[in-house]
CSV table of C-alpha atoms in Angstrom, one decimal:
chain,number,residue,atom,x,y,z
A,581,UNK,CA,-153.8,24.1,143.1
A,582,UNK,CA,-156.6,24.4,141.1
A,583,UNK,CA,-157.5,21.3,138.4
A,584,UNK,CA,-160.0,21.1,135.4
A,585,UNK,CA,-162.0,18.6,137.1
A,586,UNK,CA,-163.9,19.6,140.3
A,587,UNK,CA,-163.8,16.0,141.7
A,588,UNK,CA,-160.0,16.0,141.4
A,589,UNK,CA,-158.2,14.0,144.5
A,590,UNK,CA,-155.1,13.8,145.4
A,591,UNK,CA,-153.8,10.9,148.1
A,592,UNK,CA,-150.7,10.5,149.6
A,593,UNK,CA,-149.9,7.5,152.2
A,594,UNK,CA,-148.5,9.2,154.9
A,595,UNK,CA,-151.3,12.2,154.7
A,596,UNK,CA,-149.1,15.1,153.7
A,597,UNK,CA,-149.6,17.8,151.3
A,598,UNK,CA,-149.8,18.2,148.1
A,599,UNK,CA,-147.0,20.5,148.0
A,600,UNK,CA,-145.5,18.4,150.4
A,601,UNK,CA,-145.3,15.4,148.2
A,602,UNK,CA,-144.2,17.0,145.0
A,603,UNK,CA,-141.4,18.8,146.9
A,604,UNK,CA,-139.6,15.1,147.8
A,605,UNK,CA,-140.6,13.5,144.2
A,606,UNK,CA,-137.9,12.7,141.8
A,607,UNK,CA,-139.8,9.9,139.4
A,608,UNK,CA,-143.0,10.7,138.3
A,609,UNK,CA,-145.6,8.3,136.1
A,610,UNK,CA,-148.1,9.3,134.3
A,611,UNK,CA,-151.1,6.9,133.3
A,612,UNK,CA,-154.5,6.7,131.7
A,613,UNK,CA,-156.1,4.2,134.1
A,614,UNK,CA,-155.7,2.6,137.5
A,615,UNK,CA,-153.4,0.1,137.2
A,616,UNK,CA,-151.8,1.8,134.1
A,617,UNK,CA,-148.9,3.0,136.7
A,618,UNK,CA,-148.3,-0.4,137.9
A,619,UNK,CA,-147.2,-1.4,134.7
A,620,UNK,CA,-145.2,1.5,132.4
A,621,UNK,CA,-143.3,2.8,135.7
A,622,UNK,CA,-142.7,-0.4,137.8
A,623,UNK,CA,-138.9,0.5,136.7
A,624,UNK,CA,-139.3,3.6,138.5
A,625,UNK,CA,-141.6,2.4,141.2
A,626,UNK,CA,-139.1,-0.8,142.4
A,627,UNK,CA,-136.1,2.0,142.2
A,628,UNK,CA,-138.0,4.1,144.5
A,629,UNK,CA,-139.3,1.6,146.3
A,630,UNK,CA,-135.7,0.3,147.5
A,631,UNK,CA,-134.2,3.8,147.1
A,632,UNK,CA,-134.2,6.2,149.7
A,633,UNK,CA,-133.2,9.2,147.7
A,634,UNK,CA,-135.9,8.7,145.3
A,635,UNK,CA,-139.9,8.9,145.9
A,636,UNK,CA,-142.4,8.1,143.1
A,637,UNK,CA,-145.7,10.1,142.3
A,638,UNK,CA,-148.4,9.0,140.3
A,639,UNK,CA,-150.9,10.4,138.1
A,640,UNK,CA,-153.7,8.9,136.7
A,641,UNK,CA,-155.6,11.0,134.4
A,642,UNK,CA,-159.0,8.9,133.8
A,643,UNK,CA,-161.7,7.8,136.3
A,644,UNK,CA,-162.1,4.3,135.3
A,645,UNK,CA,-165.4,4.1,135.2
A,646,UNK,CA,-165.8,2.5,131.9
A,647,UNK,CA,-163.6,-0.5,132.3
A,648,UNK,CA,-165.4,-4.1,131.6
A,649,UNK,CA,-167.0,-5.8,134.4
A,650,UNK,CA,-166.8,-9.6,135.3
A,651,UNK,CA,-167.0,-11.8,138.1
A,652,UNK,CA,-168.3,-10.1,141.6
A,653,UNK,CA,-168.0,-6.8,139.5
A,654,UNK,CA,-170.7,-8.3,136.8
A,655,UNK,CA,-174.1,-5.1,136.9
A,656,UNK,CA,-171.7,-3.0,138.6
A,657,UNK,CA,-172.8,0.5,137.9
A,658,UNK,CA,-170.0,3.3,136.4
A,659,UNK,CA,-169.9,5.0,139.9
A,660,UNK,CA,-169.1,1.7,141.4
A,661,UNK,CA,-166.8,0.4,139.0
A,662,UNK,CA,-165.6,4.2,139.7
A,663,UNK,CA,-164.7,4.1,143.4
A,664,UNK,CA,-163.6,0.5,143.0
A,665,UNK,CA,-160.6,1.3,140.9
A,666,UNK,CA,-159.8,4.1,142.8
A,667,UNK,CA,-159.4,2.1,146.1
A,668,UNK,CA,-157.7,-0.4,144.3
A,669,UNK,CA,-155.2,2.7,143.2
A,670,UNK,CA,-154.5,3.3,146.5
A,671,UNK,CA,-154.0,0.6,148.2
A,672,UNK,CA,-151.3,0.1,145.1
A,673,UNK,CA,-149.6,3.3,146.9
A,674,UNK,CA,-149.9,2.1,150.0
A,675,UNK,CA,-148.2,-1.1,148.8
A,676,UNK,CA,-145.6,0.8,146.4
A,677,UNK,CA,-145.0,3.6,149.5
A,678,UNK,CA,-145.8,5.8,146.8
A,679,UNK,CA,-144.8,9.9,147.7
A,680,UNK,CA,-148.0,10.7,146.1
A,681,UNK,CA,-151.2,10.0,143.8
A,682,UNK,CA,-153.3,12.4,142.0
A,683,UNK,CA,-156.6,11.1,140.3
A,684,UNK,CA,-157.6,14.1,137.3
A,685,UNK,CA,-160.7,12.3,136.8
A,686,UNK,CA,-161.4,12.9,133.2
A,687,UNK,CA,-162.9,10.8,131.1
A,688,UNK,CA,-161.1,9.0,128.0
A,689,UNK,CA,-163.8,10.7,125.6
A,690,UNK,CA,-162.3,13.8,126.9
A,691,UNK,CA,-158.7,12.7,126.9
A,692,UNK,CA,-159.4,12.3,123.3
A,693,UNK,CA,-161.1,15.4,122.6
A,694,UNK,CA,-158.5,17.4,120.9
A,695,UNK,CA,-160.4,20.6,121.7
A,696,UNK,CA,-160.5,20.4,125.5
A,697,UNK,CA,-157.4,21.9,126.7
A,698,UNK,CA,-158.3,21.1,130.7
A,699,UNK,CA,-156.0,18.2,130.9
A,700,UNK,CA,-152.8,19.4,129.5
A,701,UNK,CA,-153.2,22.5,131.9
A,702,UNK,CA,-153.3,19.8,134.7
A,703,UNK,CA,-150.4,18.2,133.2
A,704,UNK,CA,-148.2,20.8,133.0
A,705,UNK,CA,-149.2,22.6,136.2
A,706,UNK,CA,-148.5,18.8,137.5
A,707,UNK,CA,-144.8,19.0,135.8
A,708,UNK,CA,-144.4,22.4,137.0
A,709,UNK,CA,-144.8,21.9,140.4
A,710,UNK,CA,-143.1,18.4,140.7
A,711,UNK,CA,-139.9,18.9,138.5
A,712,UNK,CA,-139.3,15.0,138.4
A,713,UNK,CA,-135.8,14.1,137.4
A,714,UNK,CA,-137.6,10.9,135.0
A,715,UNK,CA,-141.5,10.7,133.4
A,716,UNK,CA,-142.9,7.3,132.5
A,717,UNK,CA,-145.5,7.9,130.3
A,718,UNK,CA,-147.4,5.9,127.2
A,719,UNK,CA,-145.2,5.6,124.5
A,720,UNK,CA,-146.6,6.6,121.3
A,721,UNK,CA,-146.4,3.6,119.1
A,722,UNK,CA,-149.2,1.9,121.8
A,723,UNK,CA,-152.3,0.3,120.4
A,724,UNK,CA,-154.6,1.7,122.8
A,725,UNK,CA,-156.3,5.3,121.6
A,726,UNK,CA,-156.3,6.8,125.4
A,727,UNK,CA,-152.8,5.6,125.8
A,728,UNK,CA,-151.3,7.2,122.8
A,729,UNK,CA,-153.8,11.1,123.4
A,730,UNK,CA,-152.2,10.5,127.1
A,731,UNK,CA,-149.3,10.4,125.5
A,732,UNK,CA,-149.2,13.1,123.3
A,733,UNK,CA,-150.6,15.5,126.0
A,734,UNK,CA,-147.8,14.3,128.2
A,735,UNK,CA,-145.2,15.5,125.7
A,736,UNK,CA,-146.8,19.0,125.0
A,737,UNK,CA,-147.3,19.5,128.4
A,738,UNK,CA,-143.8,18.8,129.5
A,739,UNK,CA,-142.4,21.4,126.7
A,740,UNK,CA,-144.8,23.8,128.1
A,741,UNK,CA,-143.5,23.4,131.4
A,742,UNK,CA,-140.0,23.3,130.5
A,743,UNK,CA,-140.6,26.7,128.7
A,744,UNK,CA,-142.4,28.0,131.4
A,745,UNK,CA,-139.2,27.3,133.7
A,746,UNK,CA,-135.6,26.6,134.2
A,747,UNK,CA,-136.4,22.9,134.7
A,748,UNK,CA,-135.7,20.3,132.1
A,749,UNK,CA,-136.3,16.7,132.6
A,750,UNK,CA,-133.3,13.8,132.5
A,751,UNK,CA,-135.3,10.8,131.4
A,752,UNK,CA,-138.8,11.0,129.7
A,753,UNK,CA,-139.9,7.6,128.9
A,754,UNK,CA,-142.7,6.0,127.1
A,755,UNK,CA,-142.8,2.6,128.4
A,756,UNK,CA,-144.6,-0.7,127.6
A,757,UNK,CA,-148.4,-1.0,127.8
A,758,UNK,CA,-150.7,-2.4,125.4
A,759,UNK,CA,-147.8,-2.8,122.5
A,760,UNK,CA,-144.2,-4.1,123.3
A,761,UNK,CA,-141.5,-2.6,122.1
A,762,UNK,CA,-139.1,-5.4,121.6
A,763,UNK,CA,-139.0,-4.2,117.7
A,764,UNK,CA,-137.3,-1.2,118.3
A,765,UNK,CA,-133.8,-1.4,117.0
A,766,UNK,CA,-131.3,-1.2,119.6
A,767,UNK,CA,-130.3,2.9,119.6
A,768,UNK,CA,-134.0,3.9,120.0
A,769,UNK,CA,-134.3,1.3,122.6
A,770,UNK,CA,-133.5,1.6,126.1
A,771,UNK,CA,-133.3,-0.9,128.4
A,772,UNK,CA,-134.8,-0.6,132.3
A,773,UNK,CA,-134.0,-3.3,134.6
A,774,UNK,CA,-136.1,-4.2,137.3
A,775,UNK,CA,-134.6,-6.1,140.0
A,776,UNK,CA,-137.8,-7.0,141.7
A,777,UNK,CA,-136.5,-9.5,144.6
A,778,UNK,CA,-139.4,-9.4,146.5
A,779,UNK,CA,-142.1,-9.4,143.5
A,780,UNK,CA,-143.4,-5.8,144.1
A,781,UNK,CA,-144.6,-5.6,140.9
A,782,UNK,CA,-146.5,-8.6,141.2
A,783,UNK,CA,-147.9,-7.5,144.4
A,784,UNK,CA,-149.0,-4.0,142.7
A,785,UNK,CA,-150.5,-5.7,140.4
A,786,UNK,CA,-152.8,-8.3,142.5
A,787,UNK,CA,-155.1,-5.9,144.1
A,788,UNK,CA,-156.5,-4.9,140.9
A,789,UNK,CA,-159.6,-7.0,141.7
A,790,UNK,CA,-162.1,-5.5,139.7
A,791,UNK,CA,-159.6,-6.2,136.1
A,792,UNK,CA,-158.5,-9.9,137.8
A,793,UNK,CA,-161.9,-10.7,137.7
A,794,UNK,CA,-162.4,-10.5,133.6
A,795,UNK,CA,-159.5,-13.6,133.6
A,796,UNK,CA,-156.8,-11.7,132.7
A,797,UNK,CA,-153.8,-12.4,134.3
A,798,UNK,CA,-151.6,-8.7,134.5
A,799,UNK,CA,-149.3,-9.7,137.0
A,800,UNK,CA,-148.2,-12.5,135.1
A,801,UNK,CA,-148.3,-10.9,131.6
A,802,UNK,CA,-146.4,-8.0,132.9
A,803,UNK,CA,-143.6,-9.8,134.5
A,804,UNK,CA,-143.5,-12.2,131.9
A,805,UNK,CA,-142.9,-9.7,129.4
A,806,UNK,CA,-140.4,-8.2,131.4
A,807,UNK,CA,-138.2,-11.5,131.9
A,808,UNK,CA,-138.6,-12.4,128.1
A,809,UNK,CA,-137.3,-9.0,127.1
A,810,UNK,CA,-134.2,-10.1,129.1
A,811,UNK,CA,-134.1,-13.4,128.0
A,812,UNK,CA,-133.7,-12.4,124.0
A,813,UNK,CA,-132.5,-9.1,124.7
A,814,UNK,CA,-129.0,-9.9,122.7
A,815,UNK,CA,-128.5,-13.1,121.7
A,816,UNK,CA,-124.4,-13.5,122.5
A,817,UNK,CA,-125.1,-12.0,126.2
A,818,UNK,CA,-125.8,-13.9,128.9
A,819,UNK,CA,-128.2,-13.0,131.3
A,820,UNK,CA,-126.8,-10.2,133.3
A,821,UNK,CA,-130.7,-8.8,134.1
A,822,UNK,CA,-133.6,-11.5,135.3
A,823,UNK,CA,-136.1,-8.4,133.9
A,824,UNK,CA,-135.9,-5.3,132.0
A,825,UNK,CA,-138.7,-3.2,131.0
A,826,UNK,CA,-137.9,-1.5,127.4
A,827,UNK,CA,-139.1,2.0,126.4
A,828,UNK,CA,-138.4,4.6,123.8
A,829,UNK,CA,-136.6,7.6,125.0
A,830,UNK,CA,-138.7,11.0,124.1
A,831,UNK,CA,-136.8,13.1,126.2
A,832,UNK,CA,-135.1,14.4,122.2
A,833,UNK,CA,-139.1,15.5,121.8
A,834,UNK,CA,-139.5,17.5,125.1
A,835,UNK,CA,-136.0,19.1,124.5
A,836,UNK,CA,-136.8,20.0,121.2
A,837,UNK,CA,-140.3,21.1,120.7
A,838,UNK,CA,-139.8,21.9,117.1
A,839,UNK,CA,-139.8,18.4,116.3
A,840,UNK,CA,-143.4,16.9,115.5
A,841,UNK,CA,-144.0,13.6,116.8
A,842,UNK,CA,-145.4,12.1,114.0
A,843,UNK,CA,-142.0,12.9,112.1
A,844,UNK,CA,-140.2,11.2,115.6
A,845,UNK,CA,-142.4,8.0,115.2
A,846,UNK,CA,-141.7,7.8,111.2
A,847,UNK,CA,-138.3,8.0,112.1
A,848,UNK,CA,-138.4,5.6,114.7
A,849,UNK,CA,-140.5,3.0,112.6
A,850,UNK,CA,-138.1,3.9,109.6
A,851,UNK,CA,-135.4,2.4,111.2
A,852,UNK,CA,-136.6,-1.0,112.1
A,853,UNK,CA,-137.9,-0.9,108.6
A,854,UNK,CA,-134.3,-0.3,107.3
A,855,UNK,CA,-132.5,-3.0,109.9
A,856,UNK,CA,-135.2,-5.6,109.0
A,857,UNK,CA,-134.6,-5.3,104.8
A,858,UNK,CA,-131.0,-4.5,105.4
A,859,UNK,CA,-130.9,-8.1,106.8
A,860,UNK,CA,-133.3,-9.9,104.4
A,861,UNK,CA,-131.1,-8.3,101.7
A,862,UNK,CA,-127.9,-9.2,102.9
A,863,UNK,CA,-129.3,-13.0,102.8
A,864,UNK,CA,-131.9,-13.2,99.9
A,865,UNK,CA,-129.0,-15.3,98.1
A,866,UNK,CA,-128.8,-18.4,100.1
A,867,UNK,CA,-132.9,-18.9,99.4
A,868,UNK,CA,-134.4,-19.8,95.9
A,869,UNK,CA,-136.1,-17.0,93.8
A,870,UNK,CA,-139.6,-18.6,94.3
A,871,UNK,CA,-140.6,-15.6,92.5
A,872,UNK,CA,-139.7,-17.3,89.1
A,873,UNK,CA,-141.2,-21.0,90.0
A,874,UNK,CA,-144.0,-21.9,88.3
């Protein structure tokens, strides 16, 4: 299979085949950088992890190269910085007994570029050949530019694909990164537990040296994000999850590509905007009008 980069690599554990891998994949994650995976899809990743019937594959659709440099990685040049993240990629997969790991290689100026179409080929050449019964990808509402263009390619590509064939994804998720998405009101959010016994994610997460290094401490961000989802999840239940991971559901975008995104996220954001003044309305009586103090 032929990609828009030239530099493309794809690794797989055990050695086998591209083909080989796709064939026995049935979650599939999609991120921007190394160590992006490790975070949106760790619902997916654990699953497959303790599952037998399920394998994960992950791509990750920029080279790195760019990230900020601290520590032992302080004067580190771009191709450095470069081949470190990708070794620290896959000895994530190693770890996670991923079924696969394709590195695309772009750069986030490109994944930006609205006029280079290379990357949602890939993508949806990628979908096609896969057919993943559940995507993680960025969700949409995510602070961070590459995330949300990821993102946004993601979707397009998977209509294209599902067009292009008879296969239709069951779950597409845009999961957690650089925005949470404990806001969303509780029909446009779904919950993903991740009973992590033996602290995979944490694990995952660790041997991303060269982002350790800047004092940022991802492992325990991530998972303590995850157990305070399930911590105030509902208020009147008690704790029947240690973790959950929440995420939007776009699979309503890839089954219907008429629907624009930007009229999905309005939606979306409409909604907590209509449960939040529903409730400040429904109590503005028991508070003074402060409005008409002096």
């Amino acid at each position: 299979m032929k990609f828009g980069k030239v530099d493309t690599e794809f690794y797989a554990p055990d050695g086998v085949s591209f083909e080989e891998a796709a064939e026995r994949t049935t979650i599939l994650g999609v991120g921007a950088h190394p160590d992006d995976l490790e975070i949106i899809a760790i619902p997916g990743i654990v699953n497959a992890y303790h599952d037998g019937g399920h394998r994960f594959f992950g791509v990750v659709t920029t080279s790195g190269g760019g990230t900020m440099r601290s520590g032992d990685y302080a004067g580190r040049t771009y191709r450095e910085m470069r081949a470190a993240r990708s070794r620290e990629q896959k000895e994530a997969a190693d770890i996670g007994k991923y079924a696969g790991l394709l590195f695309l290689q772009y750069e986030s100026n490109e994944i930006k570029d609205p006029m280079l179409t290379d990357p949602d080929a890939d993508l949806q050449a990628i979908f096609e050949a896969v057919q993943p019964d559940t995507v993680y990808i960025h969700h949409p509402f995510d602070r961070h530019d590459t995330h949300v263009a990821v993102s946004l390619r993601c979707i397009s590509a998977l209509r294209k694909a599902s067009a292009a064939t008879s296969w239709k994804p069951k779950h597409v998720y845009g999961a957690e990164g650089w925005r949470s998405l404990d806001w969303l009101v509780h029909y446009d959010r779904a919950i993903l537990p991740v009973r992590d016994t033996e602290h995979l994610s944490d694990k995952l997460i660790q041997v991303y040296k060269s982002q350790m290094m800047a004092e940022k401490e991802f492992d325990l961000a991530a998972r303590s994000r995850r157990v305070i989802n399930a911590t105030y999840e509902e208020a009147r239940m008690i704790g029947a999850e240690h973790e959950i991971s929440f995420a939007v559901d776009l699979t309503p975008l890839v089954l219907n590509p008429k629907m624009k995104v930007e009229d999905f996220v309005a939606q979306t954001a409409d909604h907590f905007r209509a449960d939040v003044l529903s409730r400040v309305s429904r109590f503005s009586s028991v508070s003074p009008d402060w409005s008409s103090q002096e």
